[in-house]
Amino acid sequence: PASTTPATPLNHFSLNGMYQKGDVILGGLFEVHYFTVFPELSFTSEPQQLYCEGFTSCGFQQAQTMAFAVDEINRNPDLLPNIKLGYQLYDNCLKLGVALRAAMSLASGTEEEFLLYETCSGSPPVLGIVGDPGSTHSIAISSVLGLFRVPMVSHYSTCSCLSNRGKYPSFFRTIPSDAFQVRAMIQILRRLGWTWVGLVFSDDDYGVHAARSFHSSLAESGGCVAYSQVLPKDNRPTELQRIVGEIKSSSARVVVVFSNEAYLLPLVDEVVVQNVKGLQWIASEAWSTSSVFHTPRLMPYLGGTLGIAIRRGEIPGLRDFLLSIRPDDQPDNNHGNNMVRQFWEAVFGCRLEPPAGWVEAGGDVCTGQEDLRDVETNCGDLSELRPEYNVYKAVYALAHALHDLLQCVPGRGPFSGNRCASLQRLEHWQLVHYLERVNFTTGFGDRVSFDDNGDALAIYDILNWVWLQDGSIEVETVGVIDESAPTGQELTLDEDRIFWNFESKKPPRSVCSESCPPGTRVARKKGEPVCCFNCISCAEGEVSNTTDSAECSRCPEDFWSSPERDFCIPKGVEFLSYQESLGLSLMTASLLGALICAVVLGIFTRYRNTPVVKANNSELSFLLLLSLKLCFLCSLLFIGRPRLWTCQLRHAAFGISFVLCVSCILVKTMVVLAVFRTSKPGGNASLKWFGAGQQRGTVLVLTSFQAAICTAWLVSASPTPHKNMRYHNDKIVYECVVGSVAGFGALLGYIGLLAFLSFLLAFLARNLPDNFNEAKFITFSMLIFCAVWISFVPAYISSPGMYADAVEIFAILASSFGLLVALFGPKCYIILLRPERNTKKALMGRATTKT
């Protein structure tokens, strides 16, 4: 349509507007046209007026909603009684310059003083402005009008920057800030597991501030932006091709867009040209409800879009009000103006005042009697009132603030001196004071109030664009985000109702790297976003039991990692057990040795009066057998889980038993030498020192030395059980630590000393005459004993864990069996198998022969 004359003449600039008289005037700024056409400047003649093109029914419907709200308030006897509201509405033509001039014209109509009588001169003041819908426009306008505290209540400006009370002290809005919208989007992304997303935004304050907030919020939640593209204002094809190429090549399957439909539509056209399918679009509130995209051509690409939408509301009576509009209404009627004429011509495709040649060219002429019920507009669905509902709330917020101001009781006012504001001398900052405290509930049940930043309560609907089989499009509400809900319960999303525009009919995966399962940790890729990483298995002994764990935690000392490294399991326990074959074998050998000792002891007891037993010092033989039996049995203390008492007892029992054994052998050897020395002249004197009492005393004294060593060892540094984890990472080796190496060395050294003396004396007596010279057998047994214990030392030191105990048991058993067989084997052989040799004559016969 051509430019139209303004409702109120301005000096040098014509604005497209609507006007209704009233005692108090409210201003309004709306986007009724998309584009502004500027005339060419020749500098030779007066330039023509600029004009607007691209009529939008949605903007007109929002403007009419304000007119309806004013009309409804005027009919309400409980709200602003005896006061008639009027309005002055302007079309900003989606141009900042136009919007700013419109706002200045509204603000400049305020007179310093006026009365409510029609006879008074001067225009009624504009107490507040509803709008502007654009964030960029609101920033510029509020920066100027804020200096004069002129209240602005925007229904669609969402930039979070407008929450700055220092810069915009009189700005309010009935739509949530982008900060809330961004948080809502982050919650949706987190719920659906999308951490790798693309970002597209318009090159204006709305897009730039929303994108900045989205970047930081997504990073805090653990997500990443794969790419960030700015929509060109001039719709350059090359730039749009580059942006779509970036979207097409990216691995991110989710695209978040902060823009209005005017900037986004050229990009979507390019998406169609390049046939970029398989994307999940996330729409901001600026285009989530736009019907411009609901076409069969675009739905293969945009079907399934999830969008954030401002709260839907219901306004009873608005439909009838809109259907009652007529272009022939006069300017002083409720809603008559030439903006309605533009709407009428756009809807019915005709001209009310056709220019020359219009009819000849086949154009239709409007009669003004056409019926709006016979046509459909892009914004004709009054069941989904979203920006209109915000306009409705904004008008009522100003009305309630003015109502509260007029209800002030003189002497109890909020201003200095308890004064009240008066309508005759009202200043804008006084209305701002009441607007900050406004609190009421709409007929739809929504509470309207403003926080300290002038922001409204944040409640969003989550929309889903459903592409039906018949090719039609249906926008369904699939969730709600309520910032006033308890923490963690803000998002309500019915995923089963969401239409996914994919072959799988399931939500897409949009991650740079798949999540690291339990048992692994995240390893960042150098130079790439934090969402791009490798998964590295936890080291042995470390676990992670959560997905995408940043690090692996070490298991407690007694635990080890499971094969999958996802939880700690108790370490295996290793010690020489009775249940293992090795422990069972050694236990069997030990009991067998003790049993043999008992059998031999029984044989010697049975035949104690025979020459063989008597000739071999039966008392020491019995004591020797008892000590050997103790040696066999003490090896059992080395089997089983080490305890404090077994650790202390095992070495003491072992040391004392072996010293008792070796002491008996040493005394027997000394007795043999003494006996044969008696056969020489003067040898009787040496025998008296080796009587029975002296033999027992010698054994007792020698054993007492070992007992003293053991006592000192146990008192100073007692052996204790120890959990050794050096041998195996996944096992605990239970062992006894000797405590004092010096004590253990003294115990073994003392045994070795006695064994060496026994071997030396037996070796010297090996050729002494006797038919049964025991010195030979003692020499052989000591040779075995020393060989075993000499080889024991390196084997014991080099054996880990339970094998050290096994080596020690083996040494005990080997040396014990060597002594038992060497010393008592020949005697038992004679006693049991060659009884004819078990006589004094047989024993003495060989000696006679040798002499």
Short mmCIF file of C-alpha atoms in Angstrom, two decimals, residues 351-804:
data_model
loop_
_atom_site.label_atom_id
_atom_site.label_comp_id
_atom_site.label_asym_id
_atom_site.label_seq_id
_atom_site.Cartn_x
_atom_site.Cartn_y
_atom_site.Cartn_z
CA ARG A 351 -8.44 -0.99 -3.10
CA LEU A 352 -10.86 1.23 -1.21
CA GLU A 353 -9.73 4.29 -3.15
CA PRO A 354 -8.29 2.90 -6.37
CA PRO A 355 -5.68 5.01 -8.11
CA ALA A 356 -6.00 5.91 -11.73
CA GLY A 357 -5.84 2.92 -14.02
CA TRP A 358 -6.42 0.41 -11.22
CA VAL A 359 -9.85 -0.71 -12.45
CA GLU A 360 -8.75 -0.75 -16.05
CA ALA A 361 -5.89 -3.04 -15.10
CA GLY A 362 -8.39 -5.50 -13.65
CA GLY A 363 -8.02 -4.55 -10.01
CA ASP A 364 -10.87 -5.01 -7.57
CA VAL A 365 -12.54 -2.21 -5.69
CA CYS A 366 -13.39 -2.75 -2.00
CA THR A 367 -16.94 -1.97 -0.88
CA GLY A 368 -16.12 -1.99 2.84
CA GLN A 369 -18.88 -4.54 3.38
CA GLU A 370 -16.76 -7.64 2.85
CA ASP A 371 -17.03 -10.23 5.61
CA LEU A 372 -13.85 -11.13 7.52
CA ARG A 373 -15.35 -14.50 8.38
CA ASP A 374 -14.93 -15.53 4.75
CA VAL A 375 -11.11 -15.18 4.73
CA GLU A 376 -8.21 -16.55 6.70
CA THR A 377 -5.16 -14.59 7.78
CA ASN A 378 -1.77 -15.80 8.88
CA CYS A 379 -2.60 -14.81 12.41
CA GLY A 380 -6.24 -15.80 12.44
CA ASP A 381 -5.90 -18.56 15.05
CA LEU A 382 -7.08 -16.83 18.22
CA SER A 383 -6.68 -20.01 20.29
CA GLU A 384 -2.89 -19.50 20.23
CA LEU A 385 -2.59 -15.93 21.46
CA ARG A 386 0.99 -15.35 22.52
CA PRO A 387 2.35 -11.88 21.62
CA GLU A 388 -1.25 -10.60 21.68
CA TYR A 389 -1.63 -11.94 25.21
CA ASN A 390 1.53 -10.06 26.22
CA VAL A 391 0.11 -6.86 24.70
CA TYR A 392 -3.07 -7.44 26.67
CA LYS A 393 -1.11 -7.86 29.92
CA ALA A 394 1.04 -4.78 29.18
CA VAL A 395 -2.03 -2.54 28.76
CA TYR A 396 -3.57 -3.89 31.94
CA ALA A 397 -0.28 -3.41 33.83
CA LEU A 398 -0.28 0.30 32.94
CA ALA A 399 -3.96 0.56 33.81
CA HIS A 400 -3.50 -1.13 37.19
CA ALA A 401 -0.50 1.07 37.97
CA LEU A 402 -2.56 4.17 37.17
CA HIS A 403 -5.48 2.80 39.18
CA ASP A 404 -3.25 2.20 42.22
CA LEU A 405 -1.84 5.71 41.84
CA LEU A 406 -5.33 7.23 41.91
CA GLN A 407 -6.30 5.16 44.96
CA CYS A 408 -3.63 6.85 47.07
CA VAL A 409 -4.98 8.32 50.34
CA PRO A 410 -3.73 11.89 50.94
CA GLY A 411 -1.20 11.96 53.77
CA ARG A 412 -0.31 8.29 53.24
CA GLY A 413 1.38 8.52 49.89
CA PRO A 414 4.69 6.86 48.97
CA PHE A 415 6.43 10.06 48.00
CA SER A 416 8.27 12.61 50.12
CA GLY A 417 6.12 14.08 52.85
CA ASN A 418 3.70 11.17 52.40
CA ARG A 419 2.32 12.94 49.37
CA CYS A 420 0.23 11.30 46.66
CA ALA A 421 0.50 11.87 42.94
CA SER A 422 -2.35 13.68 41.20
CA LEU A 423 -3.56 13.12 37.69
CA GLN A 424 -3.48 16.87 37.05
CA ARG A 425 0.24 17.13 37.89
CA LEU A 426 1.33 13.57 37.22
CA GLU A 427 4.99 12.91 36.46
CA HIS A 428 6.17 9.78 34.70
CA TRP A 429 8.51 8.61 37.46
CA GLN A 430 5.55 8.46 39.82
CA LEU A 431 3.76 6.03 37.52
CA VAL A 432 7.00 4.00 37.27
CA HIS A 433 6.93 3.70 41.06
CA TYR A 434 3.49 2.06 40.96
CA LEU A 435 4.33 0.01 37.88
CA GLU A 436 7.23 -1.63 39.74
CA ARG A 437 4.76 -2.81 42.40
CA VAL A 438 1.88 -3.86 40.17
CA ASN A 439 0.49 -7.30 40.95
CA PHE A 440 -2.71 -8.70 39.48
CA THR A 441 -4.11 -11.85 37.90
CA THR A 442 -5.53 -12.02 34.39
CA GLY A 443 -8.80 -13.67 33.53
CA PHE A 444 -6.74 -16.58 32.15
CA GLY A 445 -5.29 -17.14 35.62
CA ASP A 446 -1.76 -15.81 35.06
CA ARG A 447 -0.22 -13.53 37.66
CA VAL A 448 1.36 -10.36 36.32
CA SER A 449 4.15 -8.66 38.25
CA PHE A 450 7.68 -7.42 37.63
CA ASP A 451 10.92 -8.27 39.38
CA ASP A 452 13.59 -5.74 40.35
CA ASN A 453 14.82 -5.64 36.74
CA GLY A 454 11.39 -5.01 35.27
CA ASP A 455 11.17 -8.60 33.94
CA ALA A 456 8.03 -10.69 34.00
CA LEU A 457 7.70 -14.17 35.45
CA ALA A 458 9.31 -16.62 33.01
CA ILE A 459 6.88 -19.23 31.70
CA TYR A 460 7.38 -20.79 28.27
CA ASP A 461 5.55 -23.31 26.17
CA ILE A 462 7.59 -25.85 24.21
CA LEU A 463 6.20 -26.24 20.70
CA ASN A 464 6.66 -28.97 18.11
CA TRP A 465 5.96 -28.56 14.40
CA VAL A 466 4.08 -31.70 13.44
CA TRP A 467 4.07 -32.58 9.76
CA LEU A 468 0.88 -34.53 9.17
CA GLN A 469 0.42 -37.18 6.49
CA ASP A 470 -1.93 -35.00 4.47
CA GLY A 471 0.84 -32.38 4.17
CA SER A 472 -0.66 -29.97 6.66
CA ILE A 473 1.20 -28.57 9.65
CA GLU A 474 0.06 -28.56 13.21
CA VAL A 475 1.85 -26.82 16.06
CA GLU A 476 1.48 -28.78 19.28
CA THR A 477 2.50 -27.87 22.81
CA VAL A 478 4.67 -30.71 24.13
CA GLY A 479 6.03 -29.16 27.30
CA VAL A 480 6.28 -26.21 29.65
CA ILE A 481 9.17 -24.43 31.31
CA ASP A 482 8.28 -22.58 34.49
CA GLU A 483 11.12 -20.72 36.19
CA SER A 484 9.00 -20.31 39.32
CA ALA A 485 8.84 -24.10 39.81
CA PRO A 486 11.09 -25.80 42.39
CA THR A 487 14.68 -26.35 41.37
CA GLY A 488 15.01 -29.34 39.08
CA GLN A 489 11.32 -29.32 38.17
CA GLU A 490 11.29 -26.33 35.82
CA LEU A 491 11.09 -28.45 32.66
CA THR A 492 8.11 -30.63 31.82
CA LEU A 493 8.54 -32.37 28.45
CA ASP A 494 6.38 -35.13 26.98
CA GLU A 495 8.90 -36.79 24.67
CA ASP A 496 6.40 -39.39 23.46
CA ARG A 497 4.32 -36.66 21.80
CA ILE A 498 7.21 -35.09 19.90
CA PHE A 499 7.25 -35.54 16.12
CA TRP A 500 10.75 -36.38 14.91
CA ASN A 501 11.33 -35.68 11.22
CA PHE A 502 13.73 -38.58 10.78
CA GLU A 503 13.39 -42.06 9.34
CA SER A 504 14.00 -43.59 12.76
CA LYS A 505 11.25 -41.43 14.28
CA LYS A 506 13.62 -40.95 17.20
CA PRO A 507 15.61 -37.93 18.37
CA PRO A 508 18.95 -37.55 16.62
CA ARG A 509 22.33 -37.92 18.26
CA SER A 510 24.21 -34.65 18.28
CA VAL A 511 27.50 -35.04 20.09
CA CYS A 512 31.06 -34.34 19.02
CA SER A 513 32.28 -37.44 20.81
CA GLU A 514 30.22 -40.25 22.24
CA SER A 515 30.07 -40.37 25.99
CA CYS A 516 32.86 -42.17 27.76
CA PRO A 517 31.38 -45.18 29.54
CA PRO A 518 32.23 -46.08 33.13
CA GLY A 519 35.72 -47.48 33.32
CA THR A 520 37.15 -44.74 31.13
CA ARG A 521 38.00 -41.09 31.48
CA VAL A 522 37.76 -38.10 29.18
CA ALA A 523 40.95 -36.99 27.45
CA ARG A 524 40.58 -33.60 25.80
CA LYS A 525 41.68 -33.14 22.22
CA LYS A 526 44.17 -30.36 21.94
CA GLY A 527 42.84 -27.29 20.19
CA GLU A 528 39.24 -28.57 20.02
CA PRO A 529 36.14 -27.80 22.11
CA VAL A 530 35.70 -29.59 25.40
CA CYS A 531 32.94 -31.74 23.89
CA CYS A 532 35.45 -33.33 21.53
CA PHE A 533 37.52 -35.87 23.39
CA ASN A 534 38.91 -39.38 23.44
CA CYS A 535 37.99 -42.04 25.94
CA ILE A 536 40.95 -43.61 27.71
CA SER A 537 40.63 -46.65 29.92
CA CYS A 538 41.46 -46.15 33.55
CA ALA A 539 44.81 -47.49 34.67
CA GLU A 540 45.00 -50.62 36.80
CA GLY A 541 43.85 -49.89 40.30
CA GLU A 542 41.75 -46.91 39.17
CA VAL A 543 38.04 -46.77 38.36
CA SER A 544 35.34 -44.42 37.13
CA ASN A 545 31.74 -45.32 37.79
CA THR A 546 30.08 -42.40 35.98
CA THR A 547 29.67 -41.46 32.36
CA ASP A 548 32.12 -38.86 30.98
CA SER A 549 34.25 -38.95 34.09
CA ALA A 550 36.97 -36.31 34.04
CA GLU A 551 39.41 -38.49 35.95
CA CYS A 552 39.73 -41.94 37.39
CA SER A 553 39.83 -42.40 41.13
CA ARG A 554 42.22 -44.80 42.81
CA CYS A 555 40.73 -47.71 44.68
CA PRO A 556 41.22 -48.01 48.45
CA GLU A 557 44.24 -49.91 49.64
CA ASP A 558 42.47 -53.26 50.06
CA PHE A 559 40.61 -53.02 46.75
CA TRP A 560 41.48 -53.32 43.07
CA SER A 561 39.76 -52.31 39.87
CA SER A 562 37.38 -54.69 38.16
CA PRO A 563 38.25 -55.92 34.64
CA GLU A 564 35.94 -53.24 33.23
CA ARG A 565 37.50 -50.60 35.54
CA ASP A 566 34.03 -49.42 36.58
CA PHE A 567 34.09 -50.35 40.27
CA CYS A 568 36.49 -51.51 42.95
CA ILE A 569 36.51 -55.11 44.06
CA PRO A 570 38.26 -56.56 47.11
CA LYS A 571 41.78 -57.67 46.30
CA GLY A 572 42.50 -61.34 46.24
CA VAL A 573 44.14 -62.69 49.37
CA GLU A 574 47.23 -64.86 49.15
CA PHE A 575 48.79 -66.90 51.92
CA LEU A 576 49.81 -70.50 52.40
CA SER A 577 46.42 -72.04 52.98
CA TYR A 578 45.36 -75.47 54.10
CA GLN A 579 42.92 -75.52 51.20
CA GLU A 580 45.62 -75.16 48.53
CA SER A 581 47.49 -78.12 47.16
CA LEU A 582 50.87 -76.76 48.26
CA GLY A 583 49.73 -76.07 51.81
CA LEU A 584 47.92 -79.38 51.96
CA SER A 585 51.02 -81.24 50.75
CA LEU A 586 53.28 -79.56 53.29
CA MET A 587 50.78 -80.16 56.08
CA THR A 588 50.59 -83.84 55.12
CA ALA A 589 54.39 -84.11 55.11
CA SER A 590 54.55 -82.38 58.48
CA LEU A 591 52.01 -84.70 60.09
CA LEU A 592 53.65 -87.68 58.46
CA GLY A 593 57.00 -86.70 59.97
CA ALA A 594 55.42 -86.23 63.39
CA LEU A 595 53.70 -89.61 63.02
CA ILE A 596 56.98 -91.30 62.09
CA CYS A 597 58.61 -89.72 65.11
CA ALA A 598 55.83 -91.09 67.25
CA VAL A 599 56.23 -94.52 65.71
CA VAL A 600 59.99 -94.49 66.23
CA LEU A 601 59.45 -93.28 69.76
CA GLY A 602 57.10 -96.19 70.26
CA ILE A 603 59.64 -98.62 68.85
CA PHE A 604 62.38 -97.28 71.06
CA THR A 605 60.09 -97.44 74.06
CA ARG A 606 59.12 -100.99 73.21
CA TYR A 607 62.76 -102.01 72.74
CA ARG A 608 64.34 -99.65 75.28
CA ASN A 609 66.15 -102.51 77.04
CA THR A 610 67.79 -103.82 73.88
CA PRO A 611 71.47 -103.21 73.26
CA VAL A 612 70.92 -100.95 70.21
CA VAL A 613 68.75 -98.55 72.19
CA LYS A 614 70.97 -98.64 75.26
CA ALA A 615 74.16 -98.25 73.27
CA ASN A 616 72.83 -95.01 71.73
CA ASN A 617 72.05 -93.14 74.93
CA SER A 618 68.36 -93.85 75.15
CA GLU A 619 67.55 -90.75 77.19
CA LEU A 620 69.02 -88.38 74.62
CA SER A 621 67.43 -90.41 71.85
CA PHE A 622 64.00 -90.00 73.42
CA LEU A 623 64.63 -86.28 73.85
CA LEU A 624 65.87 -86.04 70.29
CA LEU A 625 62.75 -87.77 68.98
CA LEU A 626 60.58 -85.40 70.97
CA SER A 627 62.42 -82.37 69.56
CA LEU A 628 62.13 -83.74 66.01
CA LYS A 629 58.42 -84.20 66.52
CA LEU A 630 58.19 -80.58 67.65
CA CYS A 631 60.16 -79.54 64.57
CA PHE A 632 57.68 -81.30 62.34
CA LEU A 633 54.70 -79.82 64.15
CA CYS A 634 56.06 -76.27 64.32
CA SER A 635 55.93 -76.14 60.51
CA LEU A 636 52.13 -76.14 60.82
CA LEU A 637 52.37 -72.64 62.30
CA PHE A 638 53.59 -71.43 58.90
CA ILE A 639 50.38 -72.58 57.19
CA GLY A 640 47.15 -70.54 57.38
CA ARG A 641 46.41 -66.84 57.53
CA PRO A 642 49.05 -65.09 59.58
CA ARG A 643 47.92 -63.85 62.98
CA LEU A 644 49.90 -61.99 65.59
CA TRP A 645 50.25 -65.05 67.82
CA THR A 646 51.19 -67.37 64.94
CA CYS A 647 53.80 -64.90 63.69
CA GLN A 648 55.34 -64.63 67.14
CA LEU A 649 55.13 -68.35 67.86
CA ARG A 650 56.26 -69.83 64.59
CA HIS A 651 59.83 -68.59 64.65
CA ALA A 652 60.22 -69.03 68.38
CA ALA A 653 58.92 -72.60 68.24
CA PHE A 654 61.04 -73.30 65.19
CA GLY A 655 64.21 -71.88 66.76
CA ILE A 656 63.81 -73.53 70.16
CA SER A 657 62.79 -76.91 68.68
CA PHE A 658 65.78 -77.02 66.36
CA VAL A 659 68.20 -75.89 69.04
CA LEU A 660 66.84 -78.61 71.31
CA CYS A 661 67.32 -81.10 68.48
CA VAL A 662 70.82 -79.97 67.54
CA SER A 663 71.81 -79.70 71.21
CA CYS A 664 70.89 -83.33 71.71
CA ILE A 665 72.94 -84.31 68.69
CA LEU A 666 75.89 -82.21 69.89
CA VAL A 667 75.79 -83.79 73.34
CA LYS A 668 75.49 -87.28 71.80
CA THR A 669 78.55 -86.56 69.68
CA MET A 670 80.48 -85.30 72.69
CA VAL A 671 79.46 -88.41 74.65
CA VAL A 672 80.72 -90.65 71.83
CA LEU A 673 84.08 -88.90 71.89
CA ALA A 674 84.23 -89.09 75.67
CA VAL A 675 83.41 -92.80 75.71
CA PHE A 676 86.16 -93.70 73.31
CA ARG A 677 88.65 -91.54 75.14
CA THR A 678 88.03 -93.69 78.22
CA SER A 679 89.56 -96.61 76.34
CA LYS A 680 92.86 -94.76 76.36
CA PRO A 681 95.10 -94.38 79.40
CA GLY A 682 93.88 -91.53 81.63
CA GLY A 683 90.58 -91.21 79.69
CA ASN A 684 88.35 -91.98 82.66
CA ALA A 685 88.60 -88.38 83.85
CA SER A 686 86.84 -87.04 80.72
CA LEU A 687 83.84 -89.37 81.04
CA LYS A 688 82.88 -88.05 84.46
CA TRP A 689 82.08 -84.69 82.85
CA PHE A 690 79.45 -86.34 80.60
CA GLY A 691 77.24 -88.15 82.99
CA ALA A 692 73.44 -88.15 82.61
CA GLY A 693 73.04 -85.02 84.69
CA GLN A 694 75.66 -83.13 82.75
CA GLN A 695 74.09 -84.19 79.47
CA ARG A 696 70.66 -82.93 80.48
CA GLY A 697 72.19 -79.75 81.86
CA THR A 698 74.15 -79.10 78.69
CA VAL A 699 71.03 -79.51 76.54
CA LEU A 700 69.07 -77.24 78.87
CA VAL A 701 71.74 -74.55 78.88
CA LEU A 702 72.18 -74.58 75.12
CA THR A 703 68.40 -74.43 74.59
CA SER A 704 68.07 -71.64 77.18
CA PHE A 705 70.37 -69.46 75.12
CA GLN A 706 68.02 -69.80 72.17
CA ALA A 707 65.03 -69.10 74.40
CA ALA A 708 66.75 -65.94 75.59
CA ILE A 709 67.40 -64.85 72.00
CA CYS A 710 63.73 -65.45 71.11
CA THR A 711 62.52 -63.57 74.18
CA ALA A 712 64.70 -60.56 73.44
CA TRP A 713 63.55 -60.63 69.83
CA LEU A 714 59.85 -60.79 70.71
CA VAL A 715 60.17 -58.01 73.25
CA SER A 716 62.21 -55.61 71.13
CA ALA A 717 60.78 -56.09 67.64
CA SER A 718 58.22 -58.82 67.52
CA PRO A 719 57.23 -60.42 64.20
CA THR A 720 53.82 -59.14 63.10
CA PRO A 721 51.35 -59.98 60.34
CA HIS A 722 51.68 -57.73 57.31
CA LYS A 723 49.66 -57.10 54.14
CA ASN A 724 52.24 -57.02 51.38
CA MET A 725 51.04 -55.35 48.18
CA ARG A 726 54.38 -55.06 46.43
CA TYR A 727 54.32 -58.47 44.80
CA HIS A 728 50.92 -58.24 43.09
CA ASN A 729 48.76 -55.22 42.30
CA ASP A 730 45.52 -57.15 42.51
CA LYS A 731 46.42 -59.35 45.47
CA ILE A 732 47.18 -58.89 49.12
CA VAL A 733 49.93 -61.22 50.29
CA TYR A 734 49.56 -61.91 53.99
CA GLU A 735 52.90 -62.62 55.55
CA CYS A 736 54.79 -62.30 58.77
CA VAL A 737 57.51 -59.71 58.83
CA VAL A 738 60.39 -60.73 61.07
CA GLY A 739 60.42 -57.37 62.82
CA SER A 740 64.09 -57.43 63.70
CA VAL A 741 66.39 -58.85 61.06
CA ALA A 742 69.15 -59.01 63.68
CA GLY A 743 66.95 -61.13 65.94
CA PHE A 744 66.05 -63.49 63.12
CA GLY A 745 69.69 -63.67 62.09
CA ALA A 746 70.79 -64.41 65.67
CA LEU A 747 68.23 -67.23 65.87
CA LEU A 748 69.42 -68.85 62.64
CA GLY A 749 73.09 -68.14 63.43
CA TYR A 750 72.86 -69.85 66.79
CA ILE A 751 71.31 -72.94 65.20
CA GLY A 752 73.99 -72.87 62.53
CA LEU A 753 76.75 -72.61 65.15
CA LEU A 754 75.51 -75.63 67.07
CA ALA A 755 75.01 -77.55 63.83
CA PHE A 756 78.55 -76.72 62.71
CA LEU A 757 80.02 -77.84 66.05
CA SER A 758 78.01 -81.04 65.86
CA PHE A 759 79.20 -81.68 62.33
CA LEU A 760 82.83 -80.93 63.25
CA LEU A 761 82.87 -83.23 66.29
CA ALA A 762 81.01 -85.97 64.44
CA PHE A 763 83.46 -85.73 61.59
CA LEU A 764 86.37 -86.17 63.99
CA ALA A 765 84.71 -89.22 65.53
CA ARG A 766 83.66 -90.87 62.29
CA ASN A 767 86.49 -93.45 62.29
CA LEU A 768 86.29 -94.43 65.94
CA PRO A 769 86.02 -98.22 66.39
CA ASP A 770 82.62 -99.64 67.15
CA ASN A 771 80.30 -102.02 65.47
CA PHE A 772 77.72 -99.30 65.62
CA ASN A 773 79.57 -96.03 65.59
CA GLU A 774 76.82 -93.32 65.72
CA ALA A 775 79.28 -90.57 64.82
CA LYS A 776 79.10 -91.55 61.17
CA PHE A 777 75.35 -91.12 61.09
CA ILE A 778 75.59 -87.86 63.00
CA THR A 779 78.13 -86.61 60.46
CA PHE A 780 75.88 -87.54 57.58
CA SER A 781 72.80 -86.02 59.22
CA MET A 782 74.61 -82.78 60.02
CA LEU A 783 75.89 -82.65 56.49
CA ILE A 784 72.29 -82.83 55.26
CA PHE A 785 71.18 -80.32 57.88
CA CYS A 786 73.83 -77.76 56.99
CA ALA A 787 73.32 -78.19 53.27
CA VAL A 788 69.61 -77.60 53.65
CA TRP A 789 69.92 -74.47 55.76
CA ILE A 790 72.76 -72.98 53.75
CA SER A 791 70.65 -73.25 50.59
CA PHE A 792 67.63 -71.99 52.54
CA VAL A 793 68.97 -68.47 53.01
CA PRO A 794 69.12 -67.34 49.34
CA ALA A 795 65.97 -69.27 48.48
CA TYR A 796 64.07 -67.62 51.33
CA ILE A 797 65.22 -64.12 50.40
CA SER A 798 64.27 -64.52 46.74
CA SER A 799 60.88 -66.17 47.31
CA PRO A 800 57.86 -63.82 47.31
CA GLY A 801 54.86 -64.05 49.58
CA MET A 802 53.60 -67.42 50.59
CA TYR A 803 56.46 -69.12 48.78
CA ALA A 804 58.88 -67.79 51.39
#
